[in-house]
Coordinates of C-alpha atoms and ligand atoms in Angstrom, one line a residue:
M29 CA 155.8 65.0 144.4
K30 CA 152.9 67.2 143.2
K31 CA 149.3 66.5 143.9
I32 CA 147.1 66.1 140.8
I33 CA 143.6 65.3 140.4
L34 CA 142.0 63.7 137.2
T35 CA 138.7 62.6 136.8
G36 CA 135.8 62.6 134.4
D37 CA 132.5 61.5 133.0
R38 CA 131.1 60.0 129.6
P39 CA 128.4 62.8 128.1
T40 CA 125.7 60.3 127.7
G41 CA 122.9 62.5 129.8
R42 CA 122.6 65.2 132.1
L43 CA 124.4 64.6 135.7
H44 CA 122.1 63.5 138.1
V45 CA 122.2 63.4 142.4
G46 CA 124.1 59.8 142.0
H47 CA 126.9 61.6 140.2
Y48 CA 126.6 64.3 142.6
V49 CA 127.1 62.6 145.9
G50 CA 129.4 59.8 144.4
S51 CA 131.8 62.2 143.0
L52 CA 130.9 65.8 142.0
K53 CA 130.4 67.3 145.6
R54 CA 133.8 65.9 146.7
R55 CA 135.4 67.2 143.3
V56 CA 134.2 70.7 144.5
E57 CA 135.5 70.4 148.2
L58 CA 138.9 69.1 146.8
Q59 CA 138.9 71.8 144.4
N60 CA 138.3 74.4 147.4
S61 CA 140.6 72.6 149.6
G62 CA 143.6 74.1 147.7
E63 CA 145.7 71.3 148.5
Y64 CA 146.0 70.0 145.1
D65 CA 148.6 71.5 142.4
D66 CA 146.4 70.6 139.5
I67 CA 143.0 69.5 139.0
F68 CA 141.6 68.2 135.5
I69 CA 138.2 67.3 134.9
M70 CA 137.6 65.4 131.7
I71 CA 134.2 65.2 129.3
A72 CA 134.9 61.7 128.4
D73 CA 133.3 61.8 124.8
A74 CA 136.0 59.3 123.1
Q75 CA 135.1 56.8 125.8
A76 CA 131.4 57.5 125.4
L77 CA 131.8 56.9 121.7
T78 CA 132.9 53.4 122.3
D79 CA 129.4 52.1 123.1
N80 CA 127.5 54.8 121.0
A81 CA 129.5 54.6 118.0
D82 CA 125.8 54.9 116.3
N83 CA 124.9 57.7 117.7
P84 CA 127.7 60.4 118.1
E85 CA 124.9 63.2 118.4
K86 CA 123.6 62.2 121.5
V87 CA 127.4 62.5 122.9
R88 CA 127.9 65.9 121.0
Q89 CA 124.6 67.3 122.3
N90 CA 125.5 66.2 126.1
I91 CA 129.1 67.8 126.4
I92 CA 127.3 71.4 127.0
E93 CA 124.8 69.4 129.5
V94 CA 127.9 67.8 131.5
A95 CA 129.9 71.1 131.6
L96 CA 126.8 73.2 132.8
D97 CA 126.5 70.5 135.4
Y98 CA 130.1 71.1 136.5
L99 CA 129.9 74.7 136.6
S100 CA 126.6 74.8 138.5
C101 CA 128.0 72.5 141.3
G102 CA 131.0 75.1 141.6
L103 CA 133.8 73.8 139.7
D104 CA 135.7 76.8 138.9
P105 CA 137.5 77.1 135.6
A106 CA 140.0 79.5 137.4
V107 CA 141.3 76.6 139.6
T108 CA 140.2 73.5 137.5
T109 CA 140.7 72.4 133.9
M110 CA 137.6 71.2 132.1
F111 CA 138.3 69.6 128.9
I112 CA 136.9 67.4 126.3
Q113 CA 139.2 63.9 125.7
S114 CA 138.8 64.0 122.2
Q115 CA 140.5 67.2 121.5
V116 CA 143.5 65.8 123.1
P117 CA 144.9 63.4 120.7
Q118 CA 148.1 62.4 122.9
L119 CA 145.6 60.5 124.9
T120 CA 145.1 58.0 122.1
E121 CA 148.5 57.5 121.2
L122 CA 149.3 56.9 124.6
T123 CA 146.6 54.2 124.4
C124 CA 148.3 52.7 121.3
Y125 CA 151.6 51.9 123.4
Y126 CA 149.9 50.9 126.5
M127 CA 148.1 48.3 124.5
N128 CA 151.0 46.2 124.5
L129 CA 151.6 45.9 127.8
V130 CA 148.2 44.4 128.6
T131 CA 146.6 41.0 127.7
V132 CA 143.3 39.9 125.9
S133 CA 142.2 37.6 129.2
R134 CA 143.3 40.5 131.4
L135 CA 140.9 42.7 130.2
Q136 CA 138.3 39.9 130.0
R137 CA 138.5 39.7 133.7
N138 CA 137.6 43.3 134.3
P139 CA 134.1 42.9 136.2
T140 CA 132.9 46.8 135.5
V141 CA 133.5 45.9 131.6
K142 CA 131.8 42.2 131.9
S143 CA 128.5 43.9 133.4
E144 CA 128.3 46.7 131.0
I145 CA 129.0 44.1 128.1
Q146 CA 125.8 42.2 129.6
M147 CA 123.9 45.4 130.0
R148 CA 124.4 46.3 126.6
N149 CA 123.9 42.9 124.7
F150 CA 127.3 43.0 123.7
E151 CA 128.1 39.1 124.4
A152 CA 128.1 38.2 120.4
S153 CA 129.9 41.4 119.0
I154 CA 131.9 43.6 121.1
P155 CA 133.2 46.6 119.7
V156 CA 137.2 46.4 120.2
G157 CA 137.2 49.8 121.2
F158 CA 134.7 49.3 124.2
F159 CA 136.7 46.2 125.1
T160 CA 139.9 48.2 125.5
Y161 CA 138.5 51.3 127.0
P162 CA 140.2 50.3 130.5
I163 CA 143.3 50.8 128.7
S164 CA 142.5 54.2 127.4
Q165 CA 141.0 55.2 130.9
A166 CA 144.7 54.5 131.9
S167 CA 146.0 56.9 129.4
D168 CA 143.7 59.5 130.6
I169 CA 145.0 59.5 134.3
T170 CA 148.5 58.8 133.3
A171 CA 148.9 61.5 130.6
F172 CA 148.4 64.0 133.6
K173 CA 150.4 62.2 136.2
A174 CA 147.6 62.2 138.5
T175 CA 148.0 61.2 141.9
T176 CA 144.4 61.2 142.9
V177 CA 141.2 60.0 141.0
P178 CA 138.0 60.6 142.9
V179 CA 135.4 58.3 141.2
G180 CA 132.9 55.6 142.1
E181 CA 133.3 52.3 143.3
D182 CA 132.5 51.1 140.0
Q183 CA 135.7 52.5 138.8
L184 CA 138.2 50.6 141.2
P185 CA 138.5 48.1 138.3
M186 CA 140.0 50.8 136.1
L187 CA 142.2 52.1 138.6
E188 CA 143.5 48.6 139.4
Q189 CA 144.3 48.2 135.7
T190 CA 145.9 51.4 135.5
K191 CA 148.2 51.0 138.2
E192 CA 149.3 47.8 136.4
I193 CA 150.3 49.1 133.0
V194 CA 152.0 52.1 135.4
R195 CA 154.0 49.2 136.9
K196 CA 154.6 47.4 134.0
F197 CA 155.9 50.5 132.0
N198 CA 158.4 51.6 134.7
S199 CA 159.7 48.2 135.1
V200 CA 159.9 47.7 131.2
Y201 CA 161.2 51.4 130.3
G202 CA 162.4 52.7 133.4
D203 CA 160.6 55.1 136.1
T204 CA 158.1 57.2 133.8
L205 CA 154.4 57.1 134.9
V206 CA 153.0 57.9 138.3
E207 CA 150.8 55.1 140.0
P208 CA 147.3 56.9 141.0
D209 CA 145.3 56.1 143.9
I210 CA 141.5 56.0 143.9
L211 CA 139.6 58.3 146.2
L212 CA 136.0 56.7 147.2
P213 CA 133.4 58.6 148.6
D214 CA 133.7 58.4 152.5
N215 CA 129.7 58.1 153.4
K216 CA 128.5 54.5 152.3
A217 CA 125.3 55.8 151.0
C218 CA 127.1 57.8 148.5
L219 CA 129.1 55.1 147.1
R220 CA 126.0 54.0 144.7
L221 CA 123.1 55.9 145.0
P222 CA 119.9 53.4 143.8
G223 CA 117.2 54.7 141.3
T224 CA 114.1 56.5 142.8
D225 CA 112.3 53.4 141.7
G226 CA 114.4 51.2 143.8
K227 CA 116.8 49.5 141.1
A228 CA 120.6 49.5 141.9
K229 CA 121.3 52.0 139.7
M230 CA 120.2 55.6 138.6
S231 CA 119.7 55.1 134.9
K232 CA 118.6 57.3 132.0
S233 CA 117.3 54.6 130.1
L234 CA 115.2 53.4 133.4
G235 CA 113.9 56.8 134.2
N236 CA 114.6 56.6 137.6
C237 CA 116.9 59.3 138.2
I238 CA 116.6 63.0 139.6
Y239 CA 118.9 65.1 137.7
L240 CA 120.7 68.0 138.9
S241 CA 118.8 70.2 136.2
D242 CA 115.1 69.0 137.3
T243 CA 113.0 71.9 138.5
K244 CA 111.9 72.3 142.0
E245 CA 108.4 70.4 141.0
E246 CA 110.2 67.7 139.0
V247 CA 112.1 66.9 142.0
R248 CA 109.3 67.3 144.2
Q249 CA 107.2 64.5 142.0
K250 CA 110.0 62.2 141.7
V251 CA 110.7 62.2 145.7
M252 CA 107.1 61.9 146.4
S253 CA 106.7 58.9 144.0
M254 CA 109.9 57.0 145.1
F255 CA 109.9 53.4 146.0
T256 CA 110.0 52.5 149.7
D257 CA 109.3 49.4 151.5
P258 CA 106.6 47.5 149.8
N259 CA 105.3 45.6 152.8
H260 CA 104.7 49.2 154.8
L261 CA 101.4 49.5 153.5
R262 CA 99.4 51.4 156.6
V263 CA 101.3 53.9 158.7
E264 CA 101.1 51.8 161.6
D265 CA 102.9 48.9 160.0
P266 CA 106.6 48.4 161.1
G267 CA 108.9 49.3 158.0
N268 CA 112.3 48.4 156.9
V269 CA 114.9 51.2 156.3
D270 CA 117.4 48.8 154.9
G271 CA 117.7 48.9 151.0
N272 CA 114.9 51.6 151.3
P273 CA 115.9 54.2 148.9
V274 CA 114.2 57.0 150.4
F275 CA 116.3 56.2 153.7
I276 CA 119.4 55.5 151.3
Y277 CA 118.9 59.2 150.1
L278 CA 118.5 60.5 153.7
D279 CA 121.9 58.8 154.7
A280 CA 123.5 60.6 151.5
F281 CA 122.0 64.1 152.0
C282 CA 120.4 64.9 155.7
R283 CA 122.3 66.3 158.1
D284 CA 121.2 66.9 161.8
E285 CA 120.6 70.8 161.4
H286 CA 117.9 69.6 158.7
F287 CA 116.0 68.1 161.5
E288 CA 115.7 71.4 163.5
K289 CA 115.0 73.1 160.2
Y290 CA 112.3 70.5 158.5
L291 CA 111.4 68.0 161.2
P292 CA 111.7 69.3 164.7
D293 CA 110.2 66.1 166.2
Y294 CA 113.4 64.1 165.7
K295 CA 117.2 65.1 166.5
N296 CA 118.8 62.8 164.0
L297 CA 118.4 60.4 161.2
D298 CA 118.7 57.4 163.8
E299 CA 115.7 58.6 165.4
L300 CA 113.6 58.8 162.7
K301 CA 114.8 55.5 161.5
A302 CA 113.7 53.9 164.6
H303 CA 110.5 55.4 164.4
Y304 CA 110.0 54.0 160.8
T305 CA 111.3 50.6 161.9
R306 CA 109.1 50.2 165.0
G307 CA 106.0 51.5 163.0
G308 CA 103.5 54.5 163.1
L309 CA 105.4 56.8 160.9
G310 CA 104.2 57.3 157.2
D311 CA 106.0 57.3 154.0
V312 CA 104.6 60.7 153.1
K313 CA 106.3 62.4 156.2
V314 CA 109.7 60.9 155.5
K315 CA 109.5 61.8 151.7
K316 CA 108.4 65.3 152.5
F317 CA 111.3 65.8 154.8
L318 CA 113.6 64.2 152.1
N319 CA 112.3 66.9 149.7
N320 CA 113.1 69.4 152.1
V321 CA 116.5 68.5 152.2
L322 CA 117.1 67.9 148.4
Q323 CA 115.7 70.9 147.5
E324 CA 118.3 73.0 149.9
E325 CA 120.9 71.2 148.2
L326 CA 119.9 71.8 144.7
E327 CA 118.6 75.2 144.8
P328 CA 121.7 77.1 144.5
I329 CA 123.0 74.8 142.0
R330 CA 119.6 75.3 139.8
Q331 CA 120.4 78.9 140.3
R332 CA 124.1 78.8 139.2
R333 CA 122.8 76.6 136.3
K334 CA 120.6 79.4 135.0
E335 CA 123.4 82.1 135.0
F336 CA 125.7 79.9 133.0
E337 CA 123.0 78.7 130.5
K338 CA 122.8 82.8 129.5
D339 CA 126.3 82.6 128.0
I340 CA 126.8 79.0 126.2
P341 CA 129.4 80.4 124.0
A342 CA 131.4 81.5 127.0
V343 CA 130.9 77.8 128.4
Y344 CA 132.2 76.4 125.4
K345 CA 135.3 78.7 125.6
I346 CA 136.2 77.4 128.8
L347 CA 136.3 74.0 127.6
E348 CA 138.4 75.0 124.6
E349 CA 140.8 76.8 126.9
G350 CA 140.9 73.8 129.2
S351 CA 141.3 71.3 126.4
K352 CA 144.6 73.6 125.4
K353 CA 146.1 73.7 128.6
A354 CA 145.4 69.6 128.9
E355 CA 146.9 69.1 125.4
A356 CA 150.1 70.7 126.7
T357 CA 150.1 68.8 129.8
A358 CA 149.6 65.4 128.0
A359 CA 152.2 66.4 125.3
R360 CA 154.9 66.5 128.1
T361 CA 154.0 63.0 129.6
L362 CA 153.8 61.4 125.7
A363 CA 157.4 62.7 125.3
D364 CA 158.6 61.4 128.2
V365 CA 156.8 58.1 127.5
K366 CA 158.3 57.9 123.8
R367 CA 161.7 59.0 125.5
A368 CA 161.6 56.2 127.9
M369 CA 160.6 53.7 124.8
K370 CA 163.4 55.1 123.1
I371 CA 161.1 56.0 119.9
N372 CA 162.1 59.6 120.1
Y373 CA 164.8 59.1 117.1
F374 CA 165.1 62.8 116.0
E375 CA 166.0 63.8 119.2
D376 CA 168.2 60.9 120.2
T377 CA 172.0 62.3 119.0
E378 CA 173.7 58.9 120.4
L379 CA 171.3 56.8 118.1
I380 CA 172.3 58.9 115.0
E381 CA 175.8 59.0 115.8
M382 CA 176.1 55.5 116.1
Q383 CA 174.4 54.4 113.2
S384 CA 176.1 56.8 111.2
K385 CA 179.5 55.4 112.6
K386 CA 178.7 51.9 111.5
Y387 CA 178.3 52.9 108.0
T388 CA 181.2 55.1 107.9
E389 CA 183.8 53.2 109.7
Ligands
LIG426 N1 134.7 55.5 133.2 C1 134.1 56.9 133.5 C2 132.6 56.7 133.6 O1 132.0 56.2 133.0 C3 134.9 58.2 132.7 C4 136.3 58.2 132.6 C5 137.0 58.2 131.6 C6 137.0 58.5 133.7 N2 138.1 58.5 131.8 C7 138.4 58.3 133.2 C8 136.9 58.5 135.2 C9 139.6 58.6 134.1 C10 138.1 58.8 135.8 C11 139.1 59.0 135.3 O2 132.1 58.0 134.1

């Protein structure tokens, strides 16, 4: 069986280092591994509109930002198809048929949707489109017969929903769709990077994100003002590394080589953590180290972004070409789906013959 990747992001803002360690970096590695027959990366504008219906301009403006972030991380349009969700109408049509296979109560149990409803104060009036976006996400995945979906763990419920739809579809209409597997980051710290303020999630509205497109100075300032252990007041105090965002970021980003280069007094992160825990290690020193580690990772991304920013029409062209290819692929799946559901009347010669017999005999 072919190995196919599909994943994507909502274009509601520039991508940050949480997206990077949680998913983007992995996508580039998967792309470069050469193990996949096809890779589709989708800018999920239609999904972004499910909770931004009154602000289409925000979604529109951020499409190019996300595309630039993709390209600057090393996604290569010669290998990876990057496309815009709304430009592939087959996805909407699939959603319409899948809706018949999912119950309202099943949707209500989705923990990610539940917490999003709370976050957005939708309790009293949930838009139907938003409520059903897990079904539309199943269309995104199955339209490309994806086998592998590299995403963060908050997407687990969507993958479970997708698998259920696939099983249900195949059992009702015959083997047609492919059951996908989720691919989670293997480093625990990468599962969900906290905000620079220590809050559980990086979010634009909280202003606690480090963006891939931040300048060197912006990154430095954000790192130096990061939240740490609030009880670690003086250098000599023992500190706590658990739940301490500076150390979580180090868990996600630093490697032993970084110590040799920027902090040779320590061999590795375990030694640094031990010193911090014991007391006698100041936050500023750890933050300076983190800044060096982050800058090393982000500098090549910034440089590539600058190059792509010089030719924005070319970036839109990449998305246009990608969307055409994605549409052709999704159209083949939709044809399979309609054939399986027997709603392919005009190519169904048996049906036409049978009906004609009924009326002529
Ligand atoms: N839900 C994802 C997010 O919030 C975006 C997305 C839409 C997606 N369709 C997808 C991710 C299909 C993986 C597969 O970022």
